mmCIF file of C-alpha atoms in Angstrom:
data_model
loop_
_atom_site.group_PDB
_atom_site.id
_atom_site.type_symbol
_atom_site.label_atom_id
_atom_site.label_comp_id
_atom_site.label_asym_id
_atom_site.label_seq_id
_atom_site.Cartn_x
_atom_site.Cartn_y
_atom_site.Cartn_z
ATOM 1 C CA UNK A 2 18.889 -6.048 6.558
ATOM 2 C CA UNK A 3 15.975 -3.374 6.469
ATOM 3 C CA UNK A 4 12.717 -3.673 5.414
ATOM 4 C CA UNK A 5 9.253 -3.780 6.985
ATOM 5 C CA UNK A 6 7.922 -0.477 5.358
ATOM 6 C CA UNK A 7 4.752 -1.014 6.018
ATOM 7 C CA UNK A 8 3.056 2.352 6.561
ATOM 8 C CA UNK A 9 3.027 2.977 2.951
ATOM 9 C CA UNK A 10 -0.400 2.443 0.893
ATOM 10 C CA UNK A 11 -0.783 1.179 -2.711
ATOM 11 C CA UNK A 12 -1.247 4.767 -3.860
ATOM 12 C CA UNK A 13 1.502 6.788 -1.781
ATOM 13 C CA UNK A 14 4.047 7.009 1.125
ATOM 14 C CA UNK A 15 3.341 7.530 4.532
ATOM 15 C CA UNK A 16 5.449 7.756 7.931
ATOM 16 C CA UNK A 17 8.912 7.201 6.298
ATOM 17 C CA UNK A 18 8.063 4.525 4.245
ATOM 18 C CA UNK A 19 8.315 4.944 0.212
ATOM 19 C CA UNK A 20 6.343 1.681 -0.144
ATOM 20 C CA UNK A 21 5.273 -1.199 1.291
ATOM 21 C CA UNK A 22 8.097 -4.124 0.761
ATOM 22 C CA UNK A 23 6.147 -7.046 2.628
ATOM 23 C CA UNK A 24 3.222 -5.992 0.603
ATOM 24 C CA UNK A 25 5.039 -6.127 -2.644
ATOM 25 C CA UNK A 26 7.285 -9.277 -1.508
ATOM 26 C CA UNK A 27 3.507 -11.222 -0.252
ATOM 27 C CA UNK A 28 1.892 -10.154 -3.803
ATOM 28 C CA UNK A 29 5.513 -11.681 -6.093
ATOM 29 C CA UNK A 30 5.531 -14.773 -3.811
ATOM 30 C CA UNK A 31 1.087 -15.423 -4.771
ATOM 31 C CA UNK A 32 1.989 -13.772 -8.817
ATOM 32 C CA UNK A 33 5.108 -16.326 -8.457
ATOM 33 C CA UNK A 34 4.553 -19.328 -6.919
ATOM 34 C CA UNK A 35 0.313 -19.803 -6.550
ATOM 35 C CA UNK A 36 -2.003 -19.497 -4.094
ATOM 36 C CA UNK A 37 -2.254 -23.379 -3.452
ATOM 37 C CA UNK A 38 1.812 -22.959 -2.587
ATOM 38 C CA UNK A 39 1.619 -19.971 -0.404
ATOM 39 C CA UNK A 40 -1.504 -18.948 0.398
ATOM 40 C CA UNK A 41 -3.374 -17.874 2.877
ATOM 41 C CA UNK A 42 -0.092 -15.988 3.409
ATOM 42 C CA UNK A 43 0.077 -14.343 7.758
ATOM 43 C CA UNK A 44 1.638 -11.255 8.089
ATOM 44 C CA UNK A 45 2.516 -10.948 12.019
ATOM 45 C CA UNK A 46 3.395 -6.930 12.011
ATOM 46 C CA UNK A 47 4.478 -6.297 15.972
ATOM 47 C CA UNK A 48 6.005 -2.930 15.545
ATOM 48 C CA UNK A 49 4.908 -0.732 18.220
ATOM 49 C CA UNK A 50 2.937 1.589 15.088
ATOM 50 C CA UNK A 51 0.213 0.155 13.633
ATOM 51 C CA UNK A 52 0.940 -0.845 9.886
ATOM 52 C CA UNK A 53 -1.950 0.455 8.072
ATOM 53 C CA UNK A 54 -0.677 0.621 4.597
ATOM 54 C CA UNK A 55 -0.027 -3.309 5.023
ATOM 55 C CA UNK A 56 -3.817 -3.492 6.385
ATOM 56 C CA UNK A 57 -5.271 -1.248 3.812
ATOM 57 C CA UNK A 58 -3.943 -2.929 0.751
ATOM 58 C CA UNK A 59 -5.242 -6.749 1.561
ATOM 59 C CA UNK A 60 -8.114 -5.709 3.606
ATOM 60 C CA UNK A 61 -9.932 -7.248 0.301
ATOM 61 C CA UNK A 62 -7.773 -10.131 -0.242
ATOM 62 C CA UNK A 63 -8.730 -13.061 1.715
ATOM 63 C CA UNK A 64 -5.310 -15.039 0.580
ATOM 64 C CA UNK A 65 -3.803 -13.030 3.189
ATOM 65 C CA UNK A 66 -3.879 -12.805 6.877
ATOM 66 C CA UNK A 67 -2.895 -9.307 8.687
ATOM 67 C CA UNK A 68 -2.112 -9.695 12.585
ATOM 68 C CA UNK A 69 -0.939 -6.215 14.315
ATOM 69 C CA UNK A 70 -0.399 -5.654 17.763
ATOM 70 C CA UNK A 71 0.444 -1.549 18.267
ATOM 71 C CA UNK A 72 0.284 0.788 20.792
ATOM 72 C CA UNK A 73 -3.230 2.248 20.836
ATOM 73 C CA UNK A 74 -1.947 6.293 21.307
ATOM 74 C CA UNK A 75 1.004 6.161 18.904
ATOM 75 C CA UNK A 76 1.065 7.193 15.226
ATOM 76 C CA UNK A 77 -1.001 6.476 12.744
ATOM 77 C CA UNK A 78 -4.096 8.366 14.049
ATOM 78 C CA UNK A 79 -5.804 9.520 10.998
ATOM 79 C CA UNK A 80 -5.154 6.869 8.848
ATOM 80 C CA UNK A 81 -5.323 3.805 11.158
ATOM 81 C CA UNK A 82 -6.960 1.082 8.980
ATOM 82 C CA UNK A 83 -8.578 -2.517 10.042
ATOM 83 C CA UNK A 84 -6.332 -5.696 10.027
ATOM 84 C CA UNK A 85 -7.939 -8.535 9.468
ATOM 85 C CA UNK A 86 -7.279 -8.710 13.578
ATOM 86 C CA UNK A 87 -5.759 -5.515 15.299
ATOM 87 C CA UNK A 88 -4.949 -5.797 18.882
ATOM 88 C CA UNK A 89 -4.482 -2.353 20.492
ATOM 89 C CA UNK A 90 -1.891 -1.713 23.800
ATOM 90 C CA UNK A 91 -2.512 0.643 26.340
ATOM 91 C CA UNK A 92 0.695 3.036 27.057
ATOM 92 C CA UNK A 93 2.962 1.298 29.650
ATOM 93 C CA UNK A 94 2.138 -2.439 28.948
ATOM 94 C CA UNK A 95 5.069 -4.546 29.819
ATOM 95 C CA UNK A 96 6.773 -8.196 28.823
ATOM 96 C CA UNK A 97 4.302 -9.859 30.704
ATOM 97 C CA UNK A 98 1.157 -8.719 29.463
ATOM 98 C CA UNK A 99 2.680 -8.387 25.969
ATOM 99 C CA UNK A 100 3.835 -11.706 25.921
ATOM 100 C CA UNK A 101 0.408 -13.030 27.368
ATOM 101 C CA UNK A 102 -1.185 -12.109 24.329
ATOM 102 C CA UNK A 103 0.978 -13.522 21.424
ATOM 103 C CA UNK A 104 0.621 -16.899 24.052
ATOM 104 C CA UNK A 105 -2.889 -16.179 23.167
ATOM 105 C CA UNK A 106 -2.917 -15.310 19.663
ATOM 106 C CA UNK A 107 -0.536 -17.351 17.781
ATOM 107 C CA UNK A 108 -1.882 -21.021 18.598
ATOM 108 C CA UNK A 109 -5.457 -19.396 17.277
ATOM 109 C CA UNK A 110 -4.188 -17.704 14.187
ATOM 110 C CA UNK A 111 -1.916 -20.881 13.198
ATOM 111 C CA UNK A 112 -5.232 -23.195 13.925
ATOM 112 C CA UNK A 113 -7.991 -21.158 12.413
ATOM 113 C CA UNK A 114 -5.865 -20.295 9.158
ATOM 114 C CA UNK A 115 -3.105 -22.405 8.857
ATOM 115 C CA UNK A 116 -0.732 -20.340 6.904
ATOM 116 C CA UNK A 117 2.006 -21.443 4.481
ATOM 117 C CA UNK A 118 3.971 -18.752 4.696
ATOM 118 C CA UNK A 119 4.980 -15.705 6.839
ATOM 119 C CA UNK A 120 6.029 -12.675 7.553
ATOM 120 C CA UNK A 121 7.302 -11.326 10.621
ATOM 121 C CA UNK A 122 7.594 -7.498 10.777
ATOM 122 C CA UNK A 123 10.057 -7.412 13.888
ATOM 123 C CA UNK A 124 10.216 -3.378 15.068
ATOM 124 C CA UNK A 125 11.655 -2.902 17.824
ATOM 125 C CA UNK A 126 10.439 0.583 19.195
ATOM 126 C CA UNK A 127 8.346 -1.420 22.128
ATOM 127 C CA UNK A 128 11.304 -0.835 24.119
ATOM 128 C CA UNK A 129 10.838 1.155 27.180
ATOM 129 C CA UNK A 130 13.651 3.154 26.089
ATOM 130 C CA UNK A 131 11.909 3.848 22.825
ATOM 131 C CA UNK A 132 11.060 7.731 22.633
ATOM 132 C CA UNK A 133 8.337 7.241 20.733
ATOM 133 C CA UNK A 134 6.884 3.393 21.824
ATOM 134 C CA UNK A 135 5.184 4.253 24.894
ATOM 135 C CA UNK A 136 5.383 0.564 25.809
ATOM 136 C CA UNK A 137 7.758 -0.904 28.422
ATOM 137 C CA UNK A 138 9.177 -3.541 26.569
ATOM 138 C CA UNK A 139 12.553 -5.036 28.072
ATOM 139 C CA UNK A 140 15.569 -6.220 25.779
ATOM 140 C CA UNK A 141 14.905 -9.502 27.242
ATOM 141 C CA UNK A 142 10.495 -9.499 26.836
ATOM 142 C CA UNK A 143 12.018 -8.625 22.896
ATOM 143 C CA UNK A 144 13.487 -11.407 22.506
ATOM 144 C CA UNK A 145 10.723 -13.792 24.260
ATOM 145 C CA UNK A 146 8.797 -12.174 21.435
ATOM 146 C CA UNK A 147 11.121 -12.922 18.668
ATOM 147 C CA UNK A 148 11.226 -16.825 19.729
ATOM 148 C CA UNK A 149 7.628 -17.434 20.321
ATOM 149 C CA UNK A 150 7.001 -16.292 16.754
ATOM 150 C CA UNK A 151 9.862 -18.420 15.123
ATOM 151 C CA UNK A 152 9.072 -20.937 17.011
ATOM 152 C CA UNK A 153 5.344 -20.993 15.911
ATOM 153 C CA UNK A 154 6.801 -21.062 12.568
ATOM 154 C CA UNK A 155 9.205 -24.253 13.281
ATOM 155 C CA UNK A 156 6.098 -26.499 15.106
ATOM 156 C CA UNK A 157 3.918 -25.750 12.161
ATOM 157 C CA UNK A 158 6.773 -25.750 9.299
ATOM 158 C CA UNK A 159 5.559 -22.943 7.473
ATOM 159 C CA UNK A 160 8.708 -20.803 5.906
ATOM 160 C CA UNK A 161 9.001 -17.191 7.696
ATOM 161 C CA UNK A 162 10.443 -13.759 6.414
ATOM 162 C CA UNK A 163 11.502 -11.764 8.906
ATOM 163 C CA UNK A 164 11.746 -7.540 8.165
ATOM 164 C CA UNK A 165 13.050 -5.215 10.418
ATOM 165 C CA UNK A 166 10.693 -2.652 11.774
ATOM 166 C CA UNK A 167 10.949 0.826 13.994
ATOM 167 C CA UNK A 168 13.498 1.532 16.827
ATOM 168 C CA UNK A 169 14.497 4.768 17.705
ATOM 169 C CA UNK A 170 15.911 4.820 21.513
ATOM 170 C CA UNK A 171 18.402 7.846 21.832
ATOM 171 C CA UNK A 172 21.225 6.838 21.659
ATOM 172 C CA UNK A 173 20.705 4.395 19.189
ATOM 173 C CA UNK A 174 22.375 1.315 20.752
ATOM 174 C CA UNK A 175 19.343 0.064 22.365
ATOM 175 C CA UNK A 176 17.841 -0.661 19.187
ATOM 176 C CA UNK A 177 20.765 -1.555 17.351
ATOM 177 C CA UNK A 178 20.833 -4.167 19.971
ATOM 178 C CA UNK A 179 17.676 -5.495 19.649
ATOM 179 C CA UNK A 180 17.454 -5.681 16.052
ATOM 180 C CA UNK A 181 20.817 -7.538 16.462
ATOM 181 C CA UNK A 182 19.188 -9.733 18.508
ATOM 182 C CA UNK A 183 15.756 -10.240 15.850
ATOM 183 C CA UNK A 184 18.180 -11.922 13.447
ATOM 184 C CA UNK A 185 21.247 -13.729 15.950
ATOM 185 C CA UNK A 186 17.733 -15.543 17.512
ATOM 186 C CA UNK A 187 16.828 -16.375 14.095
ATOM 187 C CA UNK A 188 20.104 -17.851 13.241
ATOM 188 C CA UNK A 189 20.136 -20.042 16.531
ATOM 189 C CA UNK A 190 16.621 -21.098 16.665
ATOM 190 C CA UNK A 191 17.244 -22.002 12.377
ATOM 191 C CA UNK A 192 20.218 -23.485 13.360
ATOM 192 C CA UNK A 193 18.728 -26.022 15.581
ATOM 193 C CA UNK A 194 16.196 -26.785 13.095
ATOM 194 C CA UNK A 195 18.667 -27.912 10.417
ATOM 195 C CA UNK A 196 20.981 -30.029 13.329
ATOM 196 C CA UNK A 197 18.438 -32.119 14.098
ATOM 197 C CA UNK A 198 17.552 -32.378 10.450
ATOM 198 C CA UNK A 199 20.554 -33.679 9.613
ATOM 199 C CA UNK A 200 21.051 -35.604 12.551
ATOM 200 C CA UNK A 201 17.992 -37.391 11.356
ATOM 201 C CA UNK A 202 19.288 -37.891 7.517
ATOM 202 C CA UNK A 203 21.918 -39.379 8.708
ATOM 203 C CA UNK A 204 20.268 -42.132 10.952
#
């Protein structure tokens, strides 16, 4: 479980990352399985830190969709590159307000490009705990996050990849926490999914 290396660029590395694994994973799954399969492909990156490697390399490619919601004074400064929609965060903004805007955001981006496939780049350094987040995230407003997006995915029944993302609270078991709770939420919202599945094969 790691993953979601998305400040790195086509050319080069940038802010930890070597290179760009939903980037690479989006382009095998369009080489592998076609663009009437999986595109346009919607890349929901909600790491506190913009991920401008991810925008920069399919700012040309209309097959894919780049969402990122960020804190507006965190890193990357220099290098901060246009999404196809990037939705900055002032310093201090809470479950509430964050919460308020995937409400927003997801019913248009689902409606207006109806992707068949996902990914969900689930950092977790919006904590308030974060040192480096600025945002005032709660464990709990995390995981309202998490389940609005795999949720999304279950009403519209488009396949999702999840990736884990930044966290660096000190100590550590904050994040380890809520990137725990990124993939348990998974699990039980999947879970649910397949239940009723079954329960329906079976009728």
């Amino acid at each position: 479980l790691a993953g979601g290396t998305h400040h790195a660029f086509a050319d080069r590395g940038e802010g930890f990352c070597v290179f760009n694994d939903i980037a690479v994973a989006a382009a095998v799954a369009l080489r592998t399985y076609g663009e009437a399969a999986v595109a346009p492909i919607l890349i929901l990156d909600l790491d506190v830190h913009q991920g401008n490697g991810t925008a920069s390399i399919f700012q040309k490619d209309k097959r894919v969709v780049t969402f990122d919601t960020f804190g507006d004074s965190n890193y990357p400064w220099r290098t901060r590159t246009e999404s196809t929609y990037n939705v900055p965060l002032p310093d201090t903004t809470g479950d509430a307000e964050y919460l308020a805007i995937l409400d927003e955001w997801l019913p248009l981006l689902f409606a207006q490009h109806q992707p068949k496939l996902v990914f969900f780049q689930a950092g977790v350094d919006a904590l308030a705990v974060d040192r480096f987040g600025k945002l005032q995230m709660t464990r709990a407003g995390m995981m309202e996050r998490n389940l609005r997006v795999y949720r999304a995915c279950i009403r519209h029944g488009v396949p999702l990849v999840i990736t884990m993302g930044g966290g660096y609270s000190v100590p550590m078991d904050a994040s380890v926490a809520a990137h725990a709770d990124v993939y348990k939420s998974a699990a039980l919202e999947y879970q649910e999914v397949l239940r009723k599945q079954e329960a329906e094969s079976s009728q």
